[in-house]
Amino acid sequence: MATELIPPALPAPLLPVRTERLMLRAVLPSDGAAIGAYCASPEVTRYLPFGPLDAEGLRERMERMVAGTAPSVPGEMLSLAVEHEGVLVGDLMLRLAARHGPQDPPAIGELGWVFAPEYAGRGFATESARALVDLAFTHYPLHRLMAQLDPRNLPSARVCERLGMRHEAHTREDFAEQDGTWGDTAVYGLLRREWEARR
């Protein structure tokens, strides 16, 4: 009987990661109050794949984020809290995917970010996401990074562009909104060789 090949485990990334103004670190259970404050906001979640979080939704999200410290195989996720001067201002996500099947090592990473609205407009999303891009390509054997977002989310689209990502696709009515309507998806992508050329 053939045995299924399992890709070798990858080490956890070295954290925290520091940028000029920010610190990216593992998400802690004690971060729930700060994350819950902005994830309960309709303004923040308007273009996210989840609506404003209640206590149960926050509990489930926090469980996933706290556990997301050492992704190694496709489907697993790295979650990072973003701090500015000791205050949690947002969070980042890197989800790993395979080129073919789950038996392959991760080759694609999906980026995501959520920030508290009171810290918008200060470049924190771009600064921290750029650090996550560098971490993703230096620590993982990835060929490509991507981001999927609501095309109406212009601030996130601008972050993608500042990261050097290309607008690759706009799919129509492929996402079920919280209110029962259908929304579009914009796809942005960055290849390893493009990232290397910009370094």
mmCIF file of C-alpha atoms in Angstrom:
data_model
loop_
_atom_site.group_PDB
_atom_site.id
_atom_site.type_symbol
_atom_site.label_atom_id
_atom_site.label_comp_id
_atom_site.label_asym_id
_atom_site.label_seq_id
_atom_site.Cartn_x
_atom_site.Cartn_y
_atom_site.Cartn_z
ATOM 1 C CA MET A 1 0.000 0.000 0.000
ATOM 2 C CA ALA A 2 1.354 3.435 -0.964
ATOM 3 C CA THR A 3 1.910 5.877 1.836
ATOM 4 C CA GLU A 4 1.025 9.537 1.459
ATOM 5 C CA LEU A 5 4.070 11.776 1.392
ATOM 6 C CA ILE A 6 4.029 14.562 3.958
ATOM 7 C CA PRO A 7 6.218 17.602 3.355
ATOM 8 C CA PRO A 8 8.891 18.162 5.988
ATOM 9 C CA ALA A 9 7.938 20.549 8.764
ATOM 10 C CA LEU A 10 9.302 24.050 8.417
ATOM 11 C CA PRO A 11 10.692 25.901 11.420
ATOM 12 C CA ALA A 12 8.722 28.716 12.984
ATOM 13 C CA PRO A 13 9.767 32.175 11.810
ATOM 14 C CA LEU A 14 11.901 34.225 14.159
ATOM 15 C CA LEU A 15 9.739 36.782 15.934
ATOM 16 C CA PRO A 16 9.327 39.591 16.657
ATOM 17 C CA VAL A 17 10.033 41.411 13.412
ATOM 18 C CA ARG A 18 10.818 45.101 13.831
ATOM 19 C CA THR A 19 10.381 47.840 11.262
ATOM 20 C CA GLU A 20 11.141 51.540 11.596
ATOM 21 C CA ARG A 21 7.994 52.211 13.633
ATOM 22 C CA LEU A 22 6.366 48.851 14.286
ATOM 23 C CA MET A 23 6.824 45.472 15.936
ATOM 24 C CA LEU A 24 5.259 42.330 14.436
ATOM 25 C CA ARG A 25 4.839 39.563 16.997
ATOM 26 C CA ALA A 26 2.791 36.487 17.779
ATOM 27 C CA VAL A 27 -0.832 37.079 18.761
ATOM 28 C CA LEU A 28 -1.467 36.537 22.484
ATOM 29 C CA PRO A 29 -4.727 35.666 24.249
ATOM 30 C CA SER A 30 -4.478 39.030 26.006
ATOM 31 C CA ASP A 31 -4.808 40.777 22.627
ATOM 32 C CA GLY A 32 -8.484 39.827 22.462
ATOM 33 C CA ALA A 33 -9.789 43.135 23.815
ATOM 34 C CA ALA A 34 -7.865 45.244 21.280
ATOM 35 C CA ILE A 35 -8.614 42.958 18.325
ATOM 36 C CA GLY A 36 -12.232 42.641 19.406
ATOM 37 C CA ALA A 37 -12.614 46.427 19.530
ATOM 38 C CA TYR A 38 -11.831 46.936 15.846
ATOM 39 C CA CYS A 39 -13.262 43.630 14.583
ATOM 40 C CA ALA A 40 -16.632 44.541 16.100
ATOM 41 C CA SER A 41 -16.766 47.678 13.956
ATOM 42 C CA PRO A 42 -18.968 47.630 10.826
ATOM 43 C CA GLU A 43 -16.583 50.204 9.325
ATOM 44 C CA VAL A 44 -13.622 47.827 9.683
ATOM 45 C CA THR A 45 -15.381 44.627 8.606
ATOM 46 C CA ARG A 46 -17.342 46.163 5.707
ATOM 47 C CA TYR A 47 -15.005 44.636 3.101
ATOM 48 C CA LEU A 48 -13.804 41.603 5.078
ATOM 49 C CA PRO A 49 -15.003 37.995 4.679
ATOM 50 C CA PHE A 50 -16.698 38.240 8.081
ATOM 51 C CA GLY A 51 -19.101 40.731 9.583
ATOM 52 C CA PRO A 52 -18.723 42.544 12.923
ATOM 53 C CA LEU A 53 -17.657 39.974 15.486
ATOM 54 C CA ASP A 54 -19.685 39.190 18.556
ATOM 55 C CA ALA A 55 -18.166 37.475 21.607
ATOM 56 C CA GLU A 56 -18.387 33.993 20.062
ATOM 57 C CA GLY A 57 -16.974 35.131 16.732
ATOM 58 C CA LEU A 58 -14.094 36.850 18.494
ATOM 59 C CA ARG A 59 -13.389 33.748 20.574
ATOM 60 C CA GLU A 60 -13.134 31.611 17.423
ATOM 61 C CA ARG A 61 -10.970 34.172 15.624
ATOM 62 C CA MET A 62 -8.639 34.524 18.601
ATOM 63 C CA GLU A 63 -8.230 30.740 18.877
ATOM 64 C CA ARG A 64 -7.104 30.587 15.244
ATOM 65 C CA MET A 65 -4.815 33.591 15.557
ATOM 66 C CA VAL A 66 -3.142 32.522 18.794
ATOM 67 C CA ALA A 67 -2.493 29.080 17.269
ATOM 68 C CA GLY A 68 -1.064 30.610 14.070
ATOM 69 C CA THR A 69 2.584 30.792 15.087
ATOM 70 C CA ALA A 70 4.391 28.156 13.013
ATOM 71 C CA PRO A 71 2.673 27.305 9.727
ATOM 72 C CA SER A 72 4.487 24.587 7.854
ATOM 73 C CA VAL A 73 2.097 22.904 5.446
ATOM 74 C CA PRO A 74 -0.566 24.171 3.025
ATOM 75 C CA GLY A 75 -3.685 25.413 4.758
ATOM 76 C CA GLU A 76 -1.906 26.639 7.871
ATOM 77 C CA MET A 77 -1.662 30.302 8.790
ATOM 78 C CA LEU A 78 0.772 32.712 10.422
ATOM 79 C CA SER A 79 -0.942 35.436 12.454
ATOM 80 C CA LEU A 80 0.930 38.526 13.625
ATOM 81 C CA ALA A 81 -0.084 41.347 15.914
ATOM 82 C CA VAL A 82 1.178 44.782 14.870
ATOM 83 C CA GLU A 83 2.293 47.113 17.660
ATOM 84 C CA HIS A 84 3.151 50.812 17.520
ATOM 85 C CA GLU A 85 4.745 52.256 20.649
ATOM 86 C CA GLY A 86 3.425 49.335 22.681
ATOM 87 C CA VAL A 87 -0.161 49.620 21.396
ATOM 88 C CA LEU A 88 -1.753 46.934 19.196
ATOM 89 C CA VAL A 89 -2.921 48.745 16.048
ATOM 90 C CA GLY A 90 -3.787 45.826 13.748
ATOM 91 C CA ASP A 91 -3.006 42.286 12.671
ATOM 92 C CA LEU A 92 -1.594 40.461 9.661
ATOM 93 C CA MET A 93 -2.127 37.017 8.166
ATOM 94 C CA LEU A 94 -0.098 34.767 5.871
ATOM 95 C CA ARG A 95 -1.928 31.609 4.750
ATOM 96 C CA LEU A 96 0.116 28.909 2.991
ATOM 97 C CA ALA A 97 -1.101 27.023 -0.087
ATOM 98 C CA ALA A 98 0.402 24.321 -2.307
ATOM 99 C CA ARG A 99 1.077 24.281 -6.021
ATOM 100 C CA HIS A 100 -0.869 21.030 -6.490
ATOM 101 C CA GLY A 101 -1.999 19.145 -3.404
ATOM 102 C CA PRO A 102 -1.527 19.125 0.370
ATOM 103 C CA GLN A 103 1.351 16.655 0.023
ATOM 104 C CA ASP A 104 3.437 19.347 -1.713
ATOM 105 C CA PRO A 105 5.450 21.971 0.181
ATOM 106 C CA PRO A 106 3.851 25.411 0.322
ATOM 107 C CA ALA A 107 4.427 27.433 -2.855
ATOM 108 C CA ILE A 108 1.847 30.210 -2.557
ATOM 109 C CA GLY A 109 1.065 32.550 0.302
ATOM 110 C CA GLU A 110 -2.047 34.670 0.766
ATOM 111 C CA LEU A 111 -1.692 37.964 2.617
ATOM 112 C CA GLY A 112 -4.309 39.737 4.688
ATOM 113 C CA TRP A 113 -4.444 42.659 7.117
ATOM 114 C CA VAL A 114 -6.894 44.402 9.438
ATOM 115 C CA PHE A 115 -6.191 47.688 11.247
ATOM 116 C CA ALA A 116 -7.957 49.788 13.821
ATOM 117 C CA PRO A 117 -9.562 52.775 12.063
ATOM 118 C CA GLU A 118 -8.028 55.323 14.435
ATOM 119 C CA TYR A 119 -4.593 54.371 13.062
ATOM 120 C CA ALA A 120 -5.553 54.585 9.391
ATOM 121 C CA GLY A 121 -3.701 56.922 7.074
ATOM 122 C CA ARG A 122 -0.339 56.617 8.824
ATOM 123 C CA GLY A 123 1.211 53.982 6.559
ATOM 124 C CA PHE A 124 1.146 51.239 9.192
ATOM 125 C CA ALA A 125 -0.555 48.708 6.911
ATOM 126 C CA THR A 126 1.997 49.217 4.136
ATOM 127 C CA GLU A 127 4.985 49.193 6.490
ATOM 128 C CA SER A 128 3.926 46.025 8.282
ATOM 129 C CA ALA A 129 2.731 44.228 5.137
ATOM 130 C CA ARG A 130 6.064 44.969 3.439
ATOM 131 C CA ALA A 131 7.821 43.335 6.394
ATOM 132 C CA LEU A 132 5.483 40.335 6.078
ATOM 133 C CA VAL A 133 6.260 40.041 2.347
ATOM 134 C CA ASP A 134 9.993 39.973 3.161
ATOM 135 C CA LEU A 135 9.417 37.389 5.894
ATOM 136 C CA ALA A 136 7.274 35.247 3.587
ATOM 137 C CA PHE A 137 9.846 35.095 0.800
ATOM 138 C CA THR A 138 12.921 34.742 3.025
ATOM 139 C CA HIS A 139 11.518 32.141 5.435
ATOM 140 C CA TYR A 140 9.237 30.046 3.208
ATOM 141 C CA PRO A 141 9.920 28.365 -0.171
ATOM 142 C CA LEU A 142 7.201 30.420 -1.832
ATOM 143 C CA HIS A 143 6.966 31.158 -5.540
ATOM 144 C CA ARG A 144 4.145 33.667 -5.258
ATOM 145 C CA LEU A 145 2.207 35.874 -2.848
ATOM 146 C CA MET A 146 -1.350 36.985 -3.441
ATOM 147 C CA ALA A 147 -4.079 39.069 -1.850
ATOM 148 C CA GLN A 148 -7.827 38.831 -2.438
ATOM 149 C CA LEU A 149 -10.012 41.791 -1.577
ATOM 150 C CA ASP A 150 -13.241 43.563 -2.296
ATOM 151 C CA PRO A 151 -12.529 45.928 -5.227
ATOM 152 C CA ARG A 152 -14.317 48.702 -3.313
ATOM 153 C CA ASN A 153 -11.660 48.454 -0.590
ATOM 154 C CA LEU A 154 -9.476 51.154 -2.133
ATOM 155 C CA PRO A 155 -7.114 51.575 0.860
ATOM 156 C CA SER A 156 -6.178 47.868 0.720
ATOM 157 C CA ALA A 157 -5.802 48.042 -3.065
ATOM 158 C CA ARG A 158 -3.338 50.905 -2.594
ATOM 159 C CA VAL A 159 -1.394 48.835 -0.048
ATOM 160 C CA CYS A 160 -1.115 46.026 -2.605
ATOM 161 C CA GLU A 161 0.175 48.467 -5.218
ATOM 162 C CA ARG A 162 2.758 49.926 -2.808
ATOM 163 C CA LEU A 163 3.981 46.375 -2.157
ATOM 164 C CA GLY A 164 4.626 45.990 -5.899
ATOM 165 C CA MET A 165 1.737 43.593 -6.396
ATOM 166 C CA ARG A 166 -0.013 43.485 -9.766
ATOM 167 C CA HIS A 167 -3.774 43.634 -10.194
ATOM 168 C CA GLU A 168 -4.258 40.270 -11.891
ATOM 169 C CA ALA A 169 -7.983 39.596 -11.865
ATOM 170 C CA HIS A 170 -11.428 40.945 -11.086
ATOM 171 C CA THR A 171 -13.981 38.183 -10.660
ATOM 172 C CA ARG A 172 -17.629 39.133 -10.623
ATOM 173 C CA GLU A 173 -20.146 38.140 -7.950
ATOM 174 C CA ASP A 174 -18.104 35.230 -6.646
ATOM 175 C CA PHE A 175 -18.373 36.065 -2.955
ATOM 176 C CA ALA A 176 -21.505 35.814 -0.797
ATOM 177 C CA GLU A 177 -21.853 38.975 1.291
ATOM 178 C CA GLN A 178 -23.194 38.987 4.850
ATOM 179 C CA ASP A 179 -26.456 40.579 3.666
ATOM 180 C CA GLY A 180 -27.146 37.831 1.113
ATOM 181 C CA THR A 181 -25.986 39.788 -1.931
ATOM 182 C CA TRP A 182 -23.041 38.837 -4.134
ATOM 183 C CA GLY A 183 -19.769 40.743 -4.239
ATOM 184 C CA ASP A 184 -16.760 40.874 -6.546
ATOM 185 C CA THR A 185 -13.148 39.918 -5.781
ATOM 186 C CA ALA A 186 -9.959 41.643 -6.876
ATOM 187 C CA VAL A 187 -6.797 39.508 -6.975
ATOM 188 C CA TYR A 188 -3.312 40.956 -6.609
ATOM 189 C CA GLY A 189 -0.108 38.955 -7.024
ATOM 190 C CA LEU A 190 3.653 39.241 -6.512
ATOM 191 C CA LEU A 191 6.178 36.695 -7.795
ATOM 192 C CA ARG A 192 9.402 35.890 -5.999
ATOM 193 C CA ARG A 193 11.501 37.136 -8.919
ATOM 194 C CA GLU A 194 9.632 40.458 -8.871
ATOM 195 C CA TRP A 195 10.275 40.815 -5.156
ATOM 196 C CA GLU A 196 13.945 39.953 -5.631
ATOM 197 C CA ALA A 197 14.298 42.552 -8.395
ATOM 198 C CA ARG A 198 12.969 45.255 -6.050
ATOM 199 C CA ARG A 199 15.312 44.469 -3.152
#
